[in-house]
Every structure is written in C-alpha cells, then in structure tokens.
PDB file of C-alpha atoms in Angstrom:
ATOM      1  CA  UNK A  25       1.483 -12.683   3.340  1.00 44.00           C
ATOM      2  CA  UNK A  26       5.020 -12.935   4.769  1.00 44.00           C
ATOM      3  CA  UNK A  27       6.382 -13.777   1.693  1.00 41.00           C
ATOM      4  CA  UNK A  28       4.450 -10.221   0.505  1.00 40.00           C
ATOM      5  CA  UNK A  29       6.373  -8.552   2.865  1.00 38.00           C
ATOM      6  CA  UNK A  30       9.568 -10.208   2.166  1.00 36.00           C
ATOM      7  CA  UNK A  31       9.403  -9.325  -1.205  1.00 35.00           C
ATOM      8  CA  UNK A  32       8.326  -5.486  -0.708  1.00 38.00           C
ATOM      9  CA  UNK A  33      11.603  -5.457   1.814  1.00 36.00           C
ATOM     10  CA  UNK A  34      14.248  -6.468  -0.866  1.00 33.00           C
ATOM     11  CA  UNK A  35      12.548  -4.678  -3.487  1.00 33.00           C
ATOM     12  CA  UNK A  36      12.392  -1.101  -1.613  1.00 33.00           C
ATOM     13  CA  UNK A  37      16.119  -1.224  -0.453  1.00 31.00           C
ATOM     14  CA  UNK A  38      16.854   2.195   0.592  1.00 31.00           C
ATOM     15  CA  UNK A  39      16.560   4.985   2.259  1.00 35.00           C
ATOM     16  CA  UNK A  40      18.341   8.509   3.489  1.00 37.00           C
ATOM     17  CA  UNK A  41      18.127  10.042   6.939  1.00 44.00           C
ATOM     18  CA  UNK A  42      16.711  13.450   7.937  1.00 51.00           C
ATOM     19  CA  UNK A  43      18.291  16.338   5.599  1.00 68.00           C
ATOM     20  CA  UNK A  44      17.525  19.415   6.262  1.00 80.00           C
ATOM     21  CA  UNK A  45      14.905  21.046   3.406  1.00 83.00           C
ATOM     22  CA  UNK A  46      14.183  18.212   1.954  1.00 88.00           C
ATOM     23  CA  UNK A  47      11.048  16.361   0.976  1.00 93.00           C
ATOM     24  CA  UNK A  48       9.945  12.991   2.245  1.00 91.00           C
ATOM     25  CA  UNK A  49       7.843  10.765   0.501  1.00 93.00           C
ATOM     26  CA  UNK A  50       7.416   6.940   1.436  1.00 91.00           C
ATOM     27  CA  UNK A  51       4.766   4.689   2.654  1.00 89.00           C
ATOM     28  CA  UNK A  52       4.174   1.792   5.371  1.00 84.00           C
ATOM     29  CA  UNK A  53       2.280  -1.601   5.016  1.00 84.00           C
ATOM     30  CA  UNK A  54       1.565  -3.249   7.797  1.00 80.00           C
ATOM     31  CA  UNK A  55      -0.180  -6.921   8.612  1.00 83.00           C
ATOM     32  CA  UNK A  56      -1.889  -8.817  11.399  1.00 80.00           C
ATOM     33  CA  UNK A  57      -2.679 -12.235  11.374  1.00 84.00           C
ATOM     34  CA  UNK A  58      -4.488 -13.858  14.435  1.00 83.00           C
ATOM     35  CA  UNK A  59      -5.285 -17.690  14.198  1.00 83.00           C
ATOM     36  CA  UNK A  60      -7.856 -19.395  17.326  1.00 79.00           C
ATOM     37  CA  UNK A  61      -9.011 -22.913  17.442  1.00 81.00           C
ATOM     38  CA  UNK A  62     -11.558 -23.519  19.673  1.00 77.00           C
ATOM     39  CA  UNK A  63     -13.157 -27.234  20.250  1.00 79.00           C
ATOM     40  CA  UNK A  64     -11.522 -27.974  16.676  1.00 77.00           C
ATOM     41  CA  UNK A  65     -13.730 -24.741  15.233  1.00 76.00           C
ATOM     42  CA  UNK A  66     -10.960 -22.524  13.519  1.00 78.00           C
ATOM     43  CA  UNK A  67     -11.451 -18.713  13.526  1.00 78.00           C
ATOM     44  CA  UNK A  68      -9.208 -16.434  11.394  1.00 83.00           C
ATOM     45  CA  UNK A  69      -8.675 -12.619  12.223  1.00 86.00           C
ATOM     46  CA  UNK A  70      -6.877 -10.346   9.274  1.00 89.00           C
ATOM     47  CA  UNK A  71      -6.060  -6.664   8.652  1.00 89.00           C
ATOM     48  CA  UNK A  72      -3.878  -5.252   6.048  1.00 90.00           C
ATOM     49  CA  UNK A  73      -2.925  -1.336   6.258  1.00 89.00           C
ATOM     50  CA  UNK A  74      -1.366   0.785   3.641  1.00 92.00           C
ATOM     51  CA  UNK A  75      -0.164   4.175   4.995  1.00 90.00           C
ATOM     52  CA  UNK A  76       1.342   6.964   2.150  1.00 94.00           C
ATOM     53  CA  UNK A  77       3.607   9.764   3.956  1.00 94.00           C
ATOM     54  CA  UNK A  78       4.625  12.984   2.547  1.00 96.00           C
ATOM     55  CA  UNK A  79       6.773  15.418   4.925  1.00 95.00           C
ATOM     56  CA  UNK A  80       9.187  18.285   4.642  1.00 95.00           C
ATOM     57  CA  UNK A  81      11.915  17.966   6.629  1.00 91.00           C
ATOM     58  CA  UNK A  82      12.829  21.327   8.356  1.00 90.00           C
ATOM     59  CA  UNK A  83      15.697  20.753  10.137  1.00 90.00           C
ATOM     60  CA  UNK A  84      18.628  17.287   9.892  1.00 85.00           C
ATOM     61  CA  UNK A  85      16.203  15.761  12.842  1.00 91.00           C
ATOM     62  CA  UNK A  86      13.066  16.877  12.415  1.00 95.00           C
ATOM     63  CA  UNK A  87       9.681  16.077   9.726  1.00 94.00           C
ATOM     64  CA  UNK A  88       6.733  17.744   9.379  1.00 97.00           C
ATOM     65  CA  UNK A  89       3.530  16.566   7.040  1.00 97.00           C
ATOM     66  CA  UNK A  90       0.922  14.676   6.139  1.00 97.00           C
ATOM     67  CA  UNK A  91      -0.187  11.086   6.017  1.00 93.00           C
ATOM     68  CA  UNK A  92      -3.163   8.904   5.322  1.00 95.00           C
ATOM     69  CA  UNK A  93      -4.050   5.048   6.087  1.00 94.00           C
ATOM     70  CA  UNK A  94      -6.247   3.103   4.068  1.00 96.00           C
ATOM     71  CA  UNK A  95      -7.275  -0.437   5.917  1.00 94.00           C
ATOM     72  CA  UNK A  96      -8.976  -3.461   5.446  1.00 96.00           C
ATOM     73  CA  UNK A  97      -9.797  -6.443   7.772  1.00 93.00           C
ATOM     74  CA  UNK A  98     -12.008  -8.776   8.200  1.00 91.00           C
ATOM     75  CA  UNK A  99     -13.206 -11.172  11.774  1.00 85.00           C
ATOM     76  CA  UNK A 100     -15.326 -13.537  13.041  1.00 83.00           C
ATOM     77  CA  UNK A 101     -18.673 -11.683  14.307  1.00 77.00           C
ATOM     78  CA  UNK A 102     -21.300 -13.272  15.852  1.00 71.00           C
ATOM     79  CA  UNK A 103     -22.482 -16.306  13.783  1.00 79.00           C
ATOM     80  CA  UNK A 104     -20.966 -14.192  10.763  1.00 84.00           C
ATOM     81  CA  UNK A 105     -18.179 -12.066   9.714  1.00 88.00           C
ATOM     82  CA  UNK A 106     -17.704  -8.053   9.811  1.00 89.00           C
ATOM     83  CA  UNK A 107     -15.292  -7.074   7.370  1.00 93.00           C
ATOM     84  CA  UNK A 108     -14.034  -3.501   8.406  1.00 92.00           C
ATOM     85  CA  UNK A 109     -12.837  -0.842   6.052  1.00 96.00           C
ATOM     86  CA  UNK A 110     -11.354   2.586   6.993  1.00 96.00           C
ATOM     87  CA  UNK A 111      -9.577   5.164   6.098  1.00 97.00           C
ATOM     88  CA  UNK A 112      -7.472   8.246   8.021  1.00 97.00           C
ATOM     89  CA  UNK A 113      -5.909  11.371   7.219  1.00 98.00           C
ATOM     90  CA  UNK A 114      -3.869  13.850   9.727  1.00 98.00           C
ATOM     91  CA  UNK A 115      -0.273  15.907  10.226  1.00 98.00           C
ATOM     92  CA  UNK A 116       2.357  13.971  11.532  1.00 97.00           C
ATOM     93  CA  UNK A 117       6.101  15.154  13.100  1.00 97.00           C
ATOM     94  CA  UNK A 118       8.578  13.225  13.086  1.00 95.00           C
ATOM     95  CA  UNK A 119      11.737  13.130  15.164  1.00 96.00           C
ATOM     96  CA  UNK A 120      14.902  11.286  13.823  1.00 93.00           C
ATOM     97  CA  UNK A 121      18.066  10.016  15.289  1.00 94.00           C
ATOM     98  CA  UNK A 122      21.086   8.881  13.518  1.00 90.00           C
ATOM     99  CA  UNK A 123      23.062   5.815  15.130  1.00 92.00           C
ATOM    100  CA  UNK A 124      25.427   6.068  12.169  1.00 88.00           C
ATOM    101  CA  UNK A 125      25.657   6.408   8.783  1.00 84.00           C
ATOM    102  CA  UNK A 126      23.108   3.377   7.819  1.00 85.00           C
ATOM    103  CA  UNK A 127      21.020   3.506  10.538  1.00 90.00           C
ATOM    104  CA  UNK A 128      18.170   5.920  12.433  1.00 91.00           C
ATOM    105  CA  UNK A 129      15.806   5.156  14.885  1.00 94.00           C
ATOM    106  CA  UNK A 130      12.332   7.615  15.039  1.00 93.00           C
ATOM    107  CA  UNK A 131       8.943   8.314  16.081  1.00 94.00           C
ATOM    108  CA  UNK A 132       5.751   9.432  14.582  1.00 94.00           C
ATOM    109  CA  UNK A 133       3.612  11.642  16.322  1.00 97.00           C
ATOM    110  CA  UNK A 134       0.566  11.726  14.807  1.00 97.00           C
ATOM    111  CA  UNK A 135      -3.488  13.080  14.815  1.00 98.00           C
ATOM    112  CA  UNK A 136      -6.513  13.185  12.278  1.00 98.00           C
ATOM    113  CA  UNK A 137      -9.637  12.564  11.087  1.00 98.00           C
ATOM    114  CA  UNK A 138     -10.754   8.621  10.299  1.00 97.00           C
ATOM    115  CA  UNK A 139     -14.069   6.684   8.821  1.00 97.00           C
ATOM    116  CA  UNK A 140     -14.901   3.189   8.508  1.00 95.00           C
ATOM    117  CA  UNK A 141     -17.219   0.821   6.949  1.00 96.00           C
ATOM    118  CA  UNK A 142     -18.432  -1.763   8.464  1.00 92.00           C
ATOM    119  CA  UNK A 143     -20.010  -4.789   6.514  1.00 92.00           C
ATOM    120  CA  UNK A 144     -21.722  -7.625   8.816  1.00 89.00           C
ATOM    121  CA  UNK A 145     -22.810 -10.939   7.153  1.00 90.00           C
ATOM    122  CA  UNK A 146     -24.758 -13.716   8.638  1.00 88.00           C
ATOM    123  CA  UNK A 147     -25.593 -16.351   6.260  1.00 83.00           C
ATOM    124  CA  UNK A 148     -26.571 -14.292   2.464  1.00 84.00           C
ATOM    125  CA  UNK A 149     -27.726 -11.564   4.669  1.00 88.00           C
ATOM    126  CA  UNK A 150     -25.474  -8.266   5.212  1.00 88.00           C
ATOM    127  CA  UNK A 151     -25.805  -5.009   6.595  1.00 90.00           C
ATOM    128  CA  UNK A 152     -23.431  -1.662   6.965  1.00 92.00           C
ATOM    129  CA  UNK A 153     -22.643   0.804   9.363  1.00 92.00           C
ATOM    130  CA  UNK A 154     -20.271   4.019   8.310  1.00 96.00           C
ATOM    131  CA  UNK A 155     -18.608   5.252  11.406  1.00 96.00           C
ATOM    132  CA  UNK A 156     -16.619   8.714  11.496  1.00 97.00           C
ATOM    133  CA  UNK A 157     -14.337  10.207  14.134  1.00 97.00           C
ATOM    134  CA  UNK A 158     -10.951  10.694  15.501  1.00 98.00           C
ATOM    135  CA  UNK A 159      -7.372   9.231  16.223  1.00 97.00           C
ATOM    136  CA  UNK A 160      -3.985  10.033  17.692  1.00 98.00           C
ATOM    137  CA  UNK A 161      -1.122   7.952  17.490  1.00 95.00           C
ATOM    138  CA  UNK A 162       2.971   7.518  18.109  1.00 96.00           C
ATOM    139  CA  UNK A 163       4.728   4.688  16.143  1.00 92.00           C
ATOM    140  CA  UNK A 164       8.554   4.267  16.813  1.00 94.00           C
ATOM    141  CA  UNK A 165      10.496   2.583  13.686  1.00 93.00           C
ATOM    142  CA  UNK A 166      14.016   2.019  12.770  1.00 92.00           C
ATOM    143  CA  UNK A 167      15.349   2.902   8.867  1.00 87.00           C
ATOM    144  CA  UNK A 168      18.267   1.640   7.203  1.00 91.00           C
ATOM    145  CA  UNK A 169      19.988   4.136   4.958  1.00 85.00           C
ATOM    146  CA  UNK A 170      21.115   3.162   1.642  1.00 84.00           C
ATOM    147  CA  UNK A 171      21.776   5.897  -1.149  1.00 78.00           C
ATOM    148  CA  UNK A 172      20.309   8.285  -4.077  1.00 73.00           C
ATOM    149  CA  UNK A 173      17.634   9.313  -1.780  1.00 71.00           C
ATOM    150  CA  UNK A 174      16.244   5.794  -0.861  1.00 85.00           C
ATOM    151  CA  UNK A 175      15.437   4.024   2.455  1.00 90.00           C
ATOM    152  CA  UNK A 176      13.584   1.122   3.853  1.00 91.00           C
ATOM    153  CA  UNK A 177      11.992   1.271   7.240  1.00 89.00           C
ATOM    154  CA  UNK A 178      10.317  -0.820   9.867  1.00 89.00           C
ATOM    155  CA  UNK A 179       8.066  -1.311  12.767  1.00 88.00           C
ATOM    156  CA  UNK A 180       6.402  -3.526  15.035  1.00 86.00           C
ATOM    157  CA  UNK A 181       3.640  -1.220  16.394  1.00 87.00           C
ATOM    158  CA  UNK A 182       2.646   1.501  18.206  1.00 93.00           C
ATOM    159  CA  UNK A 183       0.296   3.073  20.207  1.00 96.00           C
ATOM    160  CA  UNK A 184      -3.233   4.326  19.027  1.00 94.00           C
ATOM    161  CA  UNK A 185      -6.300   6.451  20.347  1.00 97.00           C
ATOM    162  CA  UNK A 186      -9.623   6.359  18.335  1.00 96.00           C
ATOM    163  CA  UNK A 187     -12.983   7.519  18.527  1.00 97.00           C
ATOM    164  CA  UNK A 188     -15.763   6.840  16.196  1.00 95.00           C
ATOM    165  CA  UNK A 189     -19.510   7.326  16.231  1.00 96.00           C
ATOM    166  CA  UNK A 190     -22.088   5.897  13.812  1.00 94.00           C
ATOM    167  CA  UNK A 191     -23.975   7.938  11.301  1.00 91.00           C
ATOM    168  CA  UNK A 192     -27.607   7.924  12.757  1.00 88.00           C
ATOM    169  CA  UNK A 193     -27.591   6.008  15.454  1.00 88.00           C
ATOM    170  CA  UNK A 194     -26.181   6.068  19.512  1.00 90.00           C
ATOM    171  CA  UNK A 195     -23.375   4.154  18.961  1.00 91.00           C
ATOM    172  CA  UNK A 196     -19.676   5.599  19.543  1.00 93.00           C
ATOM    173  CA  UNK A 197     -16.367   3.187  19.910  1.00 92.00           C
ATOM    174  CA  UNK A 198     -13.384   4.657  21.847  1.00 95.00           C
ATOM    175  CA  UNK A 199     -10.342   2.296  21.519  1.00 93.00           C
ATOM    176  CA  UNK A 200      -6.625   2.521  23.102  1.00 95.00           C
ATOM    177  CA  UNK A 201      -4.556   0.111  21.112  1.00 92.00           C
ATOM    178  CA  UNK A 202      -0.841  -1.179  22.151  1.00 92.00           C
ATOM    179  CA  UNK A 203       0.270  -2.873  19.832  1.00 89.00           C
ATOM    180  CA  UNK A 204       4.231  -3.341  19.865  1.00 86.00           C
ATOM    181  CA  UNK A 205       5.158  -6.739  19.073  1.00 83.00           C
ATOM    182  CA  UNK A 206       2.071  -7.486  17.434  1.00 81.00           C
ATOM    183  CA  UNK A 207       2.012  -5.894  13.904  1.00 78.00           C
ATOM    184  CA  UNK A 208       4.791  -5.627  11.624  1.00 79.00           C
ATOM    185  CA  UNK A 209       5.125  -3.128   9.319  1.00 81.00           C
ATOM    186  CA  UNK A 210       7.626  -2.381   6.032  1.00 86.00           C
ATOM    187  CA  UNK A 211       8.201   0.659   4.634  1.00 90.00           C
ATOM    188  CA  UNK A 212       9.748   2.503   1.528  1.00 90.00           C
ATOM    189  CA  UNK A 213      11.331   6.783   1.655  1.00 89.00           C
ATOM    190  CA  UNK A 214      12.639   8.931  -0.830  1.00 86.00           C
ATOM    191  CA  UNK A 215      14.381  12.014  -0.161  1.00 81.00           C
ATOM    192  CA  UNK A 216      14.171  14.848  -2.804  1.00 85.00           C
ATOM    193  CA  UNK A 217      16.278  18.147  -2.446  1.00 78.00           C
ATOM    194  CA  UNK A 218      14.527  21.675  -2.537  1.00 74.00           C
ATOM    195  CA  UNK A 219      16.487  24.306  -3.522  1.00 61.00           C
TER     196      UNK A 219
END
C-alpha cells in the first residue's frame, strides 16, 4: 500500500492555493495499517478511505462545499472477521493559509450524514448489520502549490465524532476518534476560474 500512495503522490503533483471565486475540486485517500502478534497468532487490522471534495472558494482564504467518503476495512472479530463498509456525505469550510508561494497549511471543518455495512464471518457463516447516523470532523493538512490549477495535499489525521444506530435493533455506537499521527492521507486539487 505505501508504494500506492507513493505513486498517487508523484503522479498528482500540483496544486494552487485559495483564489478567490474559484472552484475546488480534489480528493483524499487515506490508509491504516495495524499489525498485532499475540503468542505467535498474527492479527491484521486495514481501512482504506477515498474522500471526493468539491468547494467554491469565496474569498483568497476561505472554501465552502461539499464532500463525501467512501470506506472500507476489515478486523479481527471475535473468532471471525467484520469487514466494515461506509459511506458519508456533508458541507465542509475550509480555512487556508499561505506560508509562501508553494506552500499552505489548512483545516477542514466538517458535518454530515454517514451509513455503514457491517459484514461478520465466523467460519462459512456471515451476517450484516446496516448502521445509519451522524459525524463531525476537523482535519488539518498542508498543500504544496505547483501550477495550471494543480496541487497535492497531505495529512496525518484528524479528529472525528460519530454516531450510528442499527436499523431494527437497540444498538447505537458513538465514537470520538484522534487520530493525528496515525493515518496518512494524499490528496489531489484543481482550481478552475468562474467568471
């Protein structure tokens, strides 16, 4: 997977910073990888995440829009595996800040609606649950401007709210996730003028 990411970094070179009444459109991947041996047993814990942006920026520092996640993991569950699938939509602002000419820092602030399927296997034996709810989020990133529009960005996490509840049954999930240092994630941007 790192070599994934390595080759979506060189391949999206570019990126431009906030311009007034313009349109962004770009999207994040991100990855997680968690490896545990216990009493030579391995266990192996992955997510992928895939998040499309679209904004309009209204002023040289500031983003307004819309963006979506689509994820997919799977983990060790008891004497199985759950393989989790979800999927969130909500607006987003965004605040940049130029440190010069190449390079921006800026943070997502972010709220919407997510589901998820969950798949649990034991043995050839499976069952689903289809959870819906809410999230919140902030994710800081830094971008590295290049030209004709084009950008690369990156992060290492963020923090995240969510609550979900299962379709016909008592069962609701409310998770607080901090996760800087923990997930990586790559990015492409394009900037288009509106006239």
């Amino acid at each position: 997977m790192k070599k994934i990411l390595v080759i979506a970094a060189v391949a999206a070179f570019g990126m431009v910073s906030a311009q007034k009444n313009t349109l962004l459109v770009g999207g994040n991947i991100g990855y997680n990888s968690d490896n545990t041996t216990i009493s030579g047993e391995k266990s192996k814990t992955e997510s992928f995440s895939f998040t499309p942006t679209v904004g309009y920026q209204f002023s040289d520092n500031w983003t307004a829009g819309i963006n979506s996640t689509i994820t997919s993991g799977k983990r060790p569950s008891d004497f199985g595996t759950l393989k989790e699938n979800g999927f969130a939509i909500g607006p987003f602002v965004r605040y940049a800040v130029p440190l010069s000419q190449t390079f921006a820092v800026y943070g997502d602030l972010g709220a919407g609606y997510q589901s998820m399927k969950n798949t649990y296997t034991v043995g050839s034996a499976s069952s689903e649950a289809k959870l819906n709810g809410f999230y919140a989020n902030f994710t800081p990133a830094l971008f590295i401007n290049f030209k004709n529009g084009f950008g690369l960005n990156f992060n290492i996490g963020g923090i995240r709210y969510g609550h979900l509840k299962q379709d016909g049954a008592d069962f609701k999930n409310n998770k607080f996730n901090f996760s800087f240092g923990k997930e990586v994630g790559v990015g492409i941007s394009k900037n288009f003028g509106l006239k």
